Amino acid sequence: MTASSPRTTAPPERLSRFHLRITALTFGANFSDGYALGSIGIALTLIPQAFPVSDVWSGLIASSVLIGIFVGSITCGWLGDKFGRRLVYMLDFVLIVVASAAQFFVHDPGTLFVLRLLIGFGVGADYALGPTLVAEFVPARFRGGLLATLTVAWTVGYTAAYFIGTWVSTLGTGDGWRWLLASGAIPAAAVLVLRLGTPESPRWLITKGRLTEARAIVAKFLPEGLDVDAVAAAHARRTPGRYRDLFRGKNLRSTVFGSVFYNAQVIPYFAVYSFLPVILLSLGMDADGFAAGALLNVFLLLGGLVGLWLVAKTGRRPLIIWTFGIMAVALAVVSFGEHAPLWLVLPAFLVFTFVMSASSNLDQVYPPELFPTNVRAAGVGLVNGVSRIGSAIGTFLLPLTLGAWGITPTLLVLAGILAIGMVVSILMAPETSHLSMDDDDL
């Protein structure tokens, strides 16, 4: 924000029970995404007991949720700006519940692929609308910390799937994978029920000229109020949001930066952790048994929790720049694991894991702060969607590059992607931690 740019309204500074509730209800998509991705790896080792699955189908099923997230984020972000946040925020979890439960009854890989596409579509829709709602309701002082908890929910979901899936795999029952995949419907159904009564975003209502409805929601849910008239005056100076506005003016810069930084994070993240046992073996480490996976998940959780504190105490710009730099150096050290001592490589790998998990908290914080209200959901959806295509491509290519190039060049390429993220952040990353969601500079 420039020194001369006035704030349109002073945001409320008290954190209420409603702010915590709207954040907690948004955990659902992140938990469901982490659970879906964490469970499918284990399930794919058990499904061949029920019906044959070729290598092609295994790849398609493993990436299906990511593909669905891409389509759901972009489509439903636009729908959320056009028809309201609340409607899509409710319907996406209806889809997740039904498709998750239906996985119990599949008898062929094609049906499972379609169901997981639908789960991904619902998760992608919520990725676009959930952080948008949180950002538009929560005071700026607490916004970063609460948005960051959404990424921790992903890690919790992924970790829960690992431990539950490991337990299921030891039971020796032919239908264990069915129960594992279908169990994702249980937390999703709970979230859906708890979301009943969620109000529409008053800021979205203001952009549509529905000031009476906005005032009623502010009076009921926002303890210190929101100056509806001041926000309306600010938005009156802007043209109605259109999807193509994401590729013009200041929004174009936000779209480019958001897409690059998000991809630079998730491509190494998904590529490394989707094939962690293979990578550890390639580095000469023991990847067998329960202990290696448990250690990974412990560091993911610890990094995510420390990341909450960092987001709350540190500006967005320095955090994204420094974490990219640390991860690039750490992964470059790991890449020489075949030729370096274990005492050097293993700590570097743990640092990479810890910092990656901490930094990924910004994935839910930064995007909604980059865009104005009239295109916020569409912008968040686009950035999320593009990131999932990048992660799907990286996950698909990693085993191919390992086979063709070996471990050192493969990990150096991923370290290079992180370095690109750092350079782009130095050149383009804005500081948004103290911006109101109605500031003219958004």
PDB file of C-alpha atoms in Angstrom, residues 39 52 70 72 105 148-149 264 298 316-317 344 347 354 365 369 397 422:
ATOM      1  CA  SER A  39      -5.101 -42.804   1.432  1.00  0.00           C
ATOM      2  CA  PRO A  52      -6.681 -55.643 -11.863  1.00  0.00           C
ATOM      3  CA  PHE A  70      -7.910 -27.893 -11.078  1.00  0.00           C
ATOM      4  CA  GLY A  72     -13.268 -27.308  -9.521  1.00  0.00           C
ATOM      5  CA  PHE A 105     -18.918 -50.001  -4.104  1.00  0.00           C
ATOM      6  CA  ALA A 148      -2.521 -20.640   7.792  1.00  0.00           C
ATOM      7  CA  THR A 149      -4.284 -23.232   9.948  1.00  0.00           C
ATOM      8  CA  ALA A 264       7.152 -23.435  -7.155  1.00  0.00           C
ATOM      9  CA  VAL A 298       6.162 -36.021  12.373  1.00  0.00           C
ATOM     10  CA  ARG A 316       4.345 -12.509   3.879  1.00  0.00           C
ATOM     11  CA  ARG A 317       7.142 -11.210   1.646  1.00  0.00           C
ATOM     12  CA  LEU A 344      24.945 -34.358   6.092  1.00  0.00           C
ATOM     13  CA  PRO A 347      19.582 -33.379   8.394  1.00  0.00           C
ATOM     14  CA  PHE A 354      10.195 -28.990   8.013  1.00  0.00           C
ATOM     15  CA  VAL A 365      -2.984 -17.088   3.214  1.00  0.00           C
ATOM     16  CA  GLU A 369      -5.010 -11.288  -0.050  1.00  0.00           C
ATOM     17  CA  LEU A 397       7.359 -36.855 -14.434  1.00  0.00           C
ATOM     18  CA  MET A 422      12.669 -17.226  -4.653  1.00  0.00           C
TER      19      MET A 422
END
